[in-house]
Amino acid sequence: MRCLTVLPLAAIAGAGAAQPANVRTDSAELVRRCVPAGMESRAMSELSAAQRQTMMSCAQGEAARQLNAQTPIQVDELSAVRSVTAEGAQLTYHMQVQVNLADVTDAQRAGVVQSTRGNVCGLEQMRRTMAMGGSYRYIWTDRTGAEIARTVIAGC
């Protein structure tokens, strides 16, 4: 029997960088808050769609709470996570990049989106979260707050 896992905490997959080493999340706290007592060892297939959705929404909210306690999170020399929000089963990373919108090319926008998708899909915990119905949205803004790009990643 497969154990229930709810682990959307794995990554700050920013503008081309892996998760920063200084980011800490508490998956035990997430499970404590979001998985009803006695359900920890149940197989996902035993849960209703509504139960899975409820747990995933809780898990994404808890992930946002934990990550926001650490913001801003520097991803690389130009990028930082300014905040993380959750809406249902979707976790949104609000990224700020220290560039001017006017200097960003279409190719650079596409590259950031493609690189982020590769980072998300390269992380087992994020793939597992998406398999359970979770998704990730990334919104990049320049240093003034002007939107550079956005994407939603719901599967790999």
XYZ file of C-alpha atoms in Angstrom:
156
model
C 0.000 0.000 0.000
C 1.357 3.399 -0.996
C 1.583 5.902 1.854
C -0.095 9.272 1.608
C 2.426 11.998 0.894
C 1.652 15.682 0.655
C 4.889 17.435 -0.205
C 4.538 20.619 -2.226
C 7.430 22.217 -0.362
C 10.340 21.288 -2.499
C 11.301 24.194 -4.594
C 11.909 27.736 -5.311
C 12.482 27.140 -9.004
C 13.212 30.653 -10.039
C 14.765 32.242 -13.040
C 17.036 29.399 -14.014
C 18.256 28.410 -10.560
C 17.738 25.453 -8.260
C 16.268 25.807 -4.775
C 18.469 27.978 -2.602
C 20.230 26.044 0.151
C 18.961 28.456 2.824
C 15.251 27.664 2.229
C 13.766 25.488 4.947
C 10.306 23.966 5.100
C 8.828 21.659 7.694
C 7.047 18.793 5.951
C 6.136 17.206 9.300
C 4.255 20.383 10.245
C 2.531 20.373 6.866
C 1.350 16.792 7.387
C 0.280 17.590 10.963
C -1.846 20.511 9.768
C -3.223 19.034 6.552
C -3.575 15.261 6.863
C -6.357 14.151 9.211
C -5.222 11.887 12.044
C -5.272 8.246 11.051
C -5.046 8.970 7.323
C -1.262 9.229 7.112
C -0.809 5.695 5.807
C -3.816 5.454 3.496
C -3.239 4.993 -0.213
C -4.127 7.995 -2.367
C -6.480 5.762 -4.338
C -8.550 5.254 -1.166
C -9.292 8.971 -0.884
C -12.090 10.760 -2.658
C -11.308 13.556 -5.092
C -12.749 15.998 -2.559
C -10.454 14.669 0.203
C -7.401 14.943 -2.071
C -8.389 18.486 -3.097
C -8.922 19.555 0.504
C -5.553 18.192 1.609
C -3.731 19.657 -1.399
C -5.268 23.094 -0.820
C -4.255 22.938 2.836
C -0.740 21.788 1.921
C -0.253 24.594 -0.594
C -1.500 27.130 1.956
C 0.876 25.775 4.579
C 3.749 25.824 2.094
C 2.990 29.478 1.318
C 2.867 30.304 5.041
C 6.225 28.643 5.693
C 7.929 30.136 2.655
C 6.610 33.648 3.289
C 8.223 33.569 6.710
C 11.557 33.421 4.847
C 10.990 36.030 2.142
C 12.639 37.675 0.435
C 14.466 34.560 -0.736
C 17.419 35.278 -3.008
C 17.409 32.755 -5.869
C 20.427 34.046 -7.760
C 22.252 37.334 -8.226
C 19.288 38.878 -10.082
C 16.183 37.043 -8.832
C 14.343 36.856 -5.541
C 11.076 35.414 -4.327
C 9.204 38.372 -2.866
C 6.142 36.442 -1.716
C 4.303 33.155 -2.092
C 0.531 32.846 -2.222
C -1.841 29.917 -2.401
C -5.216 29.784 -4.051
C -6.724 26.354 -3.648
C -4.218 23.797 -4.897
C -2.134 26.376 -6.783
C 0.993 27.854 -5.220
C 2.180 31.132 -6.743
C 5.748 32.406 -6.543
C 5.985 36.183 -6.988
C 9.470 36.747 -8.352
C 11.311 40.035 -8.733
C 14.201 40.283 -11.161
C 16.651 43.172 -10.921
C 16.322 44.257 -14.557
C 14.271 46.809 -16.469
C 11.332 45.475 -18.468
C 12.465 47.418 -21.542
C 15.726 45.442 -21.560
C 14.077 41.990 -21.506
C 13.765 40.249 -24.869
C 11.091 37.751 -25.887
C 13.789 35.088 -26.006
C 14.787 35.858 -22.420
C 11.160 35.638 -21.285
C 10.785 32.281 -23.001
C 14.063 31.103 -21.514
C 12.997 31.946 -17.952
C 9.712 30.091 -18.410
C 11.415 27.069 -19.995
C 14.140 26.954 -17.355
C 11.614 27.171 -14.533
C 9.529 24.360 -16.051
C 12.689 22.246 -16.231
C 13.525 22.992 -12.597
C 10.002 22.192 -11.380
C 9.805 19.003 -13.424
C 13.238 17.987 -12.189
C 12.087 17.923 -8.563
C 10.377 14.728 -7.393
C 8.326 16.449 -4.694
C 6.913 18.994 -7.127
C 6.069 16.286 -9.677
C 4.322 14.360 -6.882
C 2.354 17.446 -5.898
C 1.203 17.953 -9.485
C 0.239 14.281 -9.766
C -2.042 14.840 -6.755
C -3.704 17.866 -8.377
C -1.461 20.724 -7.283
C 0.044 23.311 -9.591
C 2.581 26.110 -9.550
C 2.322 29.611 -10.966
C 5.265 31.954 -11.380
C 4.956 35.677 -11.943
C 8.132 37.624 -12.697
C 8.312 41.390 -12.357
C 11.114 43.821 -12.990
C 12.633 46.060 -10.330
C 9.736 48.532 -10.689
C 6.989 45.909 -10.457
C 6.202 45.741 -14.196
C 5.320 42.196 -15.246
C 7.968 40.401 -17.295
C 6.343 36.980 -17.671
C 4.063 34.448 -16.020
C 3.438 30.749 -16.359
C 1.439 27.955 -14.766
C 2.959 24.499 -14.410
C 0.404 21.790 -13.710
C 2.257 18.777 -15.117
C 5.457 17.675 -16.761
